[in-house]
mmCIF file of C-alpha atoms in Angstrom:
data_model
loop_
_atom_site.group_PDB
_atom_site.id
_atom_site.type_symbol
_atom_site.label_atom_id
_atom_site.label_comp_id
_atom_site.label_asym_id
_atom_site.label_seq_id
_atom_site.Cartn_x
_atom_site.Cartn_y
_atom_site.Cartn_z
ATOM 1 C CA MET D 1 -3.439 -3.896 -22.898
ATOM 2 C CA ASP D 2 -4.993 -0.453 -23.317
ATOM 3 C CA PHE D 3 -3.350 2.496 -21.618
ATOM 4 C CA THR D 4 -2.892 6.226 -22.054
ATOM 5 C CA LEU D 5 0.238 8.318 -21.657
ATOM 6 C CA SER D 6 0.467 11.862 -20.337
ATOM 7 C CA PRO D 7 3.303 14.100 -19.153
ATOM 8 C CA LEU D 8 4.012 14.858 -15.498
ATOM 9 C CA GLY D 9 6.347 17.829 -15.483
ATOM 10 C CA ASP D 10 9.251 17.594 -17.922
ATOM 11 C CA GLN D 11 10.839 14.374 -16.627
ATOM 12 C CA ALA D 12 8.012 11.910 -16.046
ATOM 13 C CA VAL D 13 5.276 10.071 -17.933
ATOM 14 C CA VAL D 14 2.072 8.770 -16.361
ATOM 15 C CA ILE D 15 0.861 5.445 -17.749
ATOM 16 C CA GLU D 16 -2.834 5.225 -16.896
ATOM 17 C CA VAL D 17 -4.267 1.719 -17.263
ATOM 18 C CA ALA D 18 -7.760 2.268 -15.776
ATOM 19 C CA ARG D 19 -10.053 5.012 -14.499
ATOM 20 C CA ASP D 20 -11.438 3.233 -11.423
ATOM 21 C CA ILE D 21 -9.788 1.311 -8.585
ATOM 22 C CA SER D 22 -10.273 -2.454 -8.924
ATOM 23 C CA ILE D 23 -8.388 -5.729 -8.774
ATOM 24 C CA GLU D 24 -8.287 -5.757 -12.572
ATOM 25 C CA ALA D 25 -6.727 -2.299 -12.571
ATOM 26 C CA GLN D 26 -4.124 -3.438 -10.099
ATOM 27 C CA ASP D 27 -3.301 -6.499 -12.211
ATOM 28 C CA LYS D 28 -2.541 -4.119 -15.061
ATOM 29 C CA VAL D 29 -0.440 -1.848 -12.838
ATOM 30 C CA LEU D 30 1.561 -4.837 -11.618
ATOM 31 C CA ALA D 31 2.035 -6.179 -15.126
ATOM 32 C CA VAL D 32 3.270 -2.812 -16.423
ATOM 33 C CA SER D 33 5.595 -2.379 -13.439
ATOM 34 C CA ALA D 34 6.976 -5.882 -13.833
ATOM 35 C CA ARG D 35 7.738 -5.371 -17.525
ATOM 36 C CA LEU D 36 9.500 -2.043 -16.919
ATOM 37 C CA GLU D 37 11.512 -3.452 -14.009
ATOM 38 C CA GLU D 38 12.442 -6.501 -16.056
ATOM 39 C CA ARG D 39 13.685 -4.475 -19.040
ATOM 40 C CA SER D 40 15.060 -1.633 -16.865
ATOM 41 C CA PRO D 41 15.814 0.784 -19.744
ATOM 42 C CA ASP D 42 18.829 3.010 -19.149
ATOM 43 C CA TRP D 43 16.769 6.183 -19.578
ATOM 44 C CA MET D 44 14.437 5.259 -16.698
ATOM 45 C CA VAL D 45 15.254 6.687 -13.253
ATOM 46 C CA GLU D 46 12.442 5.004 -11.319
ATOM 47 C CA LEU D 47 8.818 3.990 -11.545
ATOM 48 C CA VAL D 48 6.019 4.634 -9.058
ATOM 49 C CA PRO D 49 3.006 2.288 -9.151
ATOM 50 C CA ALA D 50 -0.313 3.689 -7.901
ATOM 51 C CA TYR D 51 -3.947 2.570 -7.812
ATOM 52 C CA THR D 52 -4.619 2.896 -11.552
ATOM 53 C CA SER D 53 -1.363 4.158 -13.022
ATOM 54 C CA VAL D 54 2.394 3.874 -13.134
ATOM 55 C CA THR D 55 4.546 6.988 -13.260
ATOM 56 C CA VAL D 56 7.894 6.647 -14.980
ATOM 57 C CA PHE D 57 10.627 9.176 -14.262
ATOM 58 C CA TYR D 58 13.315 9.516 -16.932
ATOM 59 C CA ARG D 59 16.647 11.209 -17.496
ATOM 60 C CA LEU D 60 16.492 14.176 -19.864
ATOM 61 C CA ASN D 61 20.130 13.794 -20.863
ATOM 62 C CA ALA D 62 19.467 10.275 -22.118
ATOM 63 C CA PHE D 63 18.100 11.793 -25.299
ATOM 64 C CA VAL D 64 20.379 13.900 -27.475
ATOM 65 C CA GLU D 65 17.928 14.216 -30.340
ATOM 66 C CA GLY D 66 14.216 14.802 -30.626
ATOM 67 C CA ASN D 67 11.667 15.557 -27.943
ATOM 68 C CA PRO D 68 12.486 13.536 -24.762
ATOM 69 C CA TYR D 69 8.827 13.096 -23.805
ATOM 70 C CA GLU D 70 7.870 11.841 -27.246
ATOM 71 C CA GLU D 71 10.866 9.512 -27.310
ATOM 72 C CA VAL D 72 9.979 8.056 -23.906
ATOM 73 C CA CYS D 73 6.357 7.548 -24.957
ATOM 74 C CA LYS D 74 7.486 5.737 -28.087
ATOM 75 C CA ARG D 75 9.749 3.420 -26.080
ATOM 76 C CA ILE D 76 7.115 2.750 -23.437
ATOM 77 C CA GLN D 77 4.647 1.736 -26.141
ATOM 78 C CA GLN D 78 7.245 -0.644 -27.577
ATOM 79 C CA LEU D 79 8.049 -2.116 -24.145
ATOM 80 C CA LEU D 80 4.391 -2.659 -23.262
ATOM 81 C CA ALA D 81 3.226 -3.860 -26.661
ATOM 82 C CA SER D 82 2.849 -7.498 -25.574
ATOM 83 C CA VAL D 83 2.129 -7.089 -21.849
ATOM 84 C CA GLN D 84 -0.788 -9.098 -20.500
ATOM 85 C CA ALA D 85 -2.434 -8.401 -17.134
ATOM 86 C CA ASP D 86 -2.433 -11.836 -15.578
ATOM 87 C CA ARG D 87 -0.513 -11.846 -12.336
ATOM 88 C CA SER D 88 -3.182 -13.039 -9.944
ATOM 89 C CA SER D 89 -1.364 -16.345 -9.408
ATOM 90 C CA SER D 90 1.713 -14.513 -8.103
ATOM 91 C CA ARG D 91 -0.118 -12.856 -5.212
ATOM 92 C CA LYS D 92 0.880 -14.001 -1.759
ATOM 93 C CA THR D 93 -1.257 -13.942 1.358
ATOM 94 C CA VAL D 94 0.205 -12.449 4.546
ATOM 95 C CA ARG D 95 -1.562 -13.108 7.835
ATOM 96 C CA VAL D 96 -1.224 -10.117 10.173
ATOM 97 C CA PRO D 97 -1.857 -10.734 13.900
ATOM 98 C CA VAL D 98 -3.370 -7.782 15.769
ATOM 99 C CA LEU D 99 -3.727 -7.042 19.480
ATOM 100 C CA TYR D 100 -6.898 -4.982 19.350
ATOM 101 C CA GLY D 101 -7.985 -2.214 21.714
ATOM 102 C CA GLY D 102 -6.580 -1.051 25.032
ATOM 103 C CA GLU D 103 -3.441 1.038 24.980
ATOM 104 C CA TRP D 104 -2.579 -0.508 21.595
ATOM 105 C CA GLY D 105 -5.770 0.662 19.894
ATOM 106 C CA GLN D 106 -7.138 3.520 21.934
ATOM 107 C CA ASP D 107 -9.643 4.643 19.273
ATOM 108 C CA LEU D 108 -11.410 1.301 19.066
ATOM 109 C CA PRO D 109 -14.245 2.583 21.340
ATOM 110 C CA PHE D 110 -14.725 5.604 19.053
ATOM 111 C CA VAL D 111 -14.941 3.403 15.951
ATOM 112 C CA ALA D 112 -17.479 1.161 17.706
ATOM 113 C CA GLU D 113 -19.633 4.062 18.929
ATOM 114 C CA HIS D 114 -19.459 5.853 15.570
ATOM 115 C CA ASN D 115 -20.890 2.778 13.856
ATOM 116 C CA GLY D 116 -23.285 1.659 16.585
ATOM 117 C CA LEU D 117 -21.335 -1.521 17.228
ATOM 118 C CA THR D 118 -19.696 -3.234 20.177
ATOM 119 C CA LEU D 119 -15.911 -3.488 20.441
ATOM 120 C CA GLU D 120 -16.147 -7.195 19.705
ATOM 121 C CA GLU D 121 -18.204 -6.568 16.573
ATOM 122 C CA VAL D 122 -15.641 -4.088 15.234
ATOM 123 C CA ILE D 123 -12.848 -6.597 15.854
ATOM 124 C CA SER D 124 -14.833 -9.391 14.245
ATOM 125 C CA ILE D 125 -15.579 -7.360 11.128
ATOM 126 C CA HIS D 126 -12.032 -6.036 10.806
ATOM 127 C CA SER D 127 -10.470 -9.464 11.218
ATOM 128 C CA SER D 128 -12.795 -11.241 8.807
ATOM 129 C CA GLY D 129 -12.328 -9.002 5.788
ATOM 130 C CA GLU D 130 -10.519 -9.737 2.558
ATOM 131 C CA TYR D 131 -7.842 -7.140 1.965
ATOM 132 C CA LEU D 132 -5.568 -6.223 -0.892
ATOM 133 C CA VAL D 133 -2.395 -4.116 -0.864
ATOM 134 C CA HIS D 134 -2.816 -1.596 -3.676
ATOM 135 C CA MET D 135 0.509 0.150 -3.269
ATOM 136 C CA ILE D 136 3.314 1.032 -0.870
ATOM 137 C CA GLY D 137 3.961 4.672 -0.022
ATOM 138 C CA PHE D 138 3.553 7.637 2.377
ATOM 139 C CA ALA D 139 6.163 6.103 4.726
ATOM 140 C CA PRO D 140 8.654 3.233 4.186
ATOM 141 C CA GLY D 141 6.655 0.020 3.911
ATOM 142 C CA PHE D 142 3.269 1.680 4.479
ATOM 143 C CA PRO D 143 0.594 -0.387 2.696
ATOM 144 C CA PHE D 144 -2.438 1.277 1.134
ATOM 145 C CA ILE D 145 -4.988 -1.456 1.794
ATOM 146 C CA GLY D 146 -8.363 -1.845 0.132
ATOM 147 C CA GLY D 147 -11.324 -4.001 0.978
ATOM 148 C CA MET D 148 -12.408 -2.840 4.419
ATOM 149 C CA SER D 149 -16.109 -3.127 5.282
ATOM 150 C CA GLU D 150 -18.023 0.165 5.359
ATOM 151 C CA LYS D 151 -19.641 -1.102 8.558
ATOM 152 C CA ILE D 152 -16.554 -0.012 10.503
ATOM 153 C CA ALA D 153 -15.590 3.087 8.500
ATOM 154 C CA ALA D 154 -14.670 6.103 10.630
ATOM 155 C CA PRO D 155 -13.506 9.658 9.911
ATOM 156 C CA ARG D 156 -9.948 10.774 10.455
ATOM 157 C CA ARG D 157 -9.194 12.537 13.724
ATOM 158 C CA LYS D 158 -9.806 16.296 13.674
ATOM 159 C CA THR D 159 -6.375 16.782 15.213
ATOM 160 C CA PRO D 160 -3.705 14.337 14.028
ATOM 161 C CA ARG D 161 -1.393 12.787 16.592
ATOM 162 C CA LEU D 162 2.233 13.870 16.397
ATOM 163 C CA ARG D 163 3.553 10.381 17.156
ATOM 164 C CA ILE D 164 1.949 7.078 16.304
ATOM 165 C CA PRO D 165 3.999 4.038 17.337
ATOM 166 C CA ALA D 166 5.316 1.681 14.677
ATOM 167 C CA ARG D 167 3.117 -1.307 13.799
ATOM 168 C CA THR D 168 -0.117 0.432 14.843
ATOM 169 C CA VAL D 169 -3.238 -0.571 12.904
ATOM 170 C CA GLY D 170 -5.601 2.251 11.983
ATOM 171 C CA ILE D 171 -8.797 3.174 10.170
ATOM 172 C CA ALA D 172 -9.456 6.306 8.110
ATOM 173 C CA GLY D 173 -12.676 6.570 6.141
ATOM 174 C CA LYS D 174 -13.156 3.270 4.328
ATOM 175 C CA GLN D 175 -9.474 2.383 4.527
ATOM 176 C CA THR D 176 -7.413 0.427 6.994
ATOM 177 C CA GLY D 177 -3.652 0.359 7.235
ATOM 178 C CA VAL D 178 -0.596 -0.258 9.393
ATOM 179 C CA TYR D 179 2.016 2.342 10.321
ATOM 180 C CA PRO D 180 5.381 0.599 9.694
ATOM 181 C CA ILE D 181 7.387 3.251 11.540
ATOM 182 C CA GLU D 182 6.704 5.918 14.136
ATOM 183 C CA THR D 183 5.167 8.873 12.363
ATOM 184 C CA PRO D 184 2.508 11.568 12.761
ATOM 185 C CA GLY D 185 -0.947 10.562 11.607
ATOM 186 C CA GLY D 186 -4.661 11.165 11.850
ATOM 187 C CA TRP D 187 -6.099 7.667 11.570
ATOM 188 C CA GLN D 188 -8.252 6.099 14.269
ATOM 189 C CA LEU D 189 -6.049 3.567 16.071
ATOM 190 C CA ILE D 190 -7.603 0.154 16.746
ATOM 191 C CA GLY D 191 -4.684 -2.159 17.541
ATOM 192 C CA ARG D 192 -1.067 -3.086 17.002
ATOM 193 C CA THR D 193 0.665 -5.955 15.263
ATOM 194 C CA PRO D 194 3.888 -7.571 16.517
ATOM 195 C CA LEU D 195 5.080 -7.899 12.915
ATOM 196 C CA GLU D 196 7.693 -5.549 11.500
ATOM 197 C CA LEU D 197 6.547 -4.163 8.161
ATOM 198 C CA PHE D 198 9.623 -2.062 7.428
ATOM 199 C CA LEU D 199 12.729 -4.238 7.073
ATOM 200 C CA PRO D 200 15.632 -1.937 6.144
ATOM 201 C CA GLU D 201 18.181 -4.753 6.315
ATOM 202 C CA GLN D 202 16.341 -6.809 3.704
ATOM 203 C CA ASP D 203 15.817 -6.506 -0.033
ATOM 204 C CA PRO D 204 13.062 -5.572 -0.622
ATOM 205 C CA PRO D 205 12.816 -3.660 2.673
ATOM 206 C CA SER D 206 9.055 -4.127 3.008
ATOM 207 C CA LEU D 207 7.146 -7.113 4.358
ATOM 208 C CA LEU D 208 4.279 -6.315 2.008
ATOM 209 C CA ALA D 209 4.164 -5.526 -1.683
ATOM 210 C CA ALA D 210 1.495 -4.269 -4.044
ATOM 211 C CA GLY D 211 -0.722 -7.182 -4.988
ATOM 212 C CA ASP D 212 -0.392 -9.049 -1.693
ATOM 213 C CA ARG D 213 -3.491 -10.180 0.135
ATOM 214 C CA ILE D 214 -3.820 -9.562 3.871
ATOM 215 C CA GLU D 215 -5.716 -11.433 6.533
ATOM 216 C CA PHE D 216 -5.928 -9.736 9.949
ATOM 217 C CA TYR D 217 -6.548 -11.954 12.963
ATOM 218 C CA PRO D 218 -6.872 -11.119 16.680
ATOM 219 C CA ILE D 219 -4.316 -12.243 19.251
ATOM 220 C CA SER D 220 -4.037 -11.991 23.024
ATOM 221 C CA GLN D 221 -1.560 -9.940 25.044
ATOM 222 C CA LYS D 222 0.366 -13.139 25.827
ATOM 223 C CA GLU D 223 0.612 -14.073 22.145
ATOM 224 C CA TYR D 224 1.680 -10.521 21.278
ATOM 225 C CA ASP D 225 4.457 -10.597 23.892
ATOM 226 C CA GLU D 226 5.661 -14.002 22.707
ATOM 227 C CA MET D 227 5.806 -12.843 19.093
ATOM 228 C CA ARG D 228 7.780 -9.748 20.077
ATOM 229 C CA GLY D 229 10.235 -11.865 22.051
ATOM 230 C CA GLY D 230 11.018 -9.119 24.530
ATOM 231 C CA ARG D 231 11.480 -6.441 21.906
ATOM 232 C CA PRO D 232 9.709 -3.128 22.612
#
């Protein structure tokens, strides 16, 4: 696998496996991450997968001789020498129910009007797309999801909301996503899922992982309430 290495500050190395976002790029990111996690070298503090790269943070005091950055690069090249990007079979598909519109998705009318569509057309397009989780970040369990149709793209709000309830589904530009926890945010809100995405009592503490596929599907208020089982 081809990749380039570059420094990030004095305690991290960026492994860039592609220039553009794609499924192939993500396969490489997942393969690199899997190899590093599997070998877990003692000089590595943590790794951060992204759309086209993996950043590896390392301990400076792990190297008593030589240049730490050069030593880390040498060891990364050795660790990744035989890595192949073929992890598509390990992807799982997670179906995410969504109660669209109303108080749960108060910006659904804006998204529809912005794109010259009806509410039903926005819901139909959003719930028929093929989505891919590129990475987890921003907030615990927050999935950066690719694959949304440009037909329902919408700009971020000019003034972000200070509090967006957990499990709210939003749109920003050509992206869609789900807020796992209550947090400020500027996305256009179109619905809410009864599923918990952030699971602090579990390992891993996230329902979704990079590489997972997502299928959104609409549910009724009754189905939402049943899935929540009386929980707020």
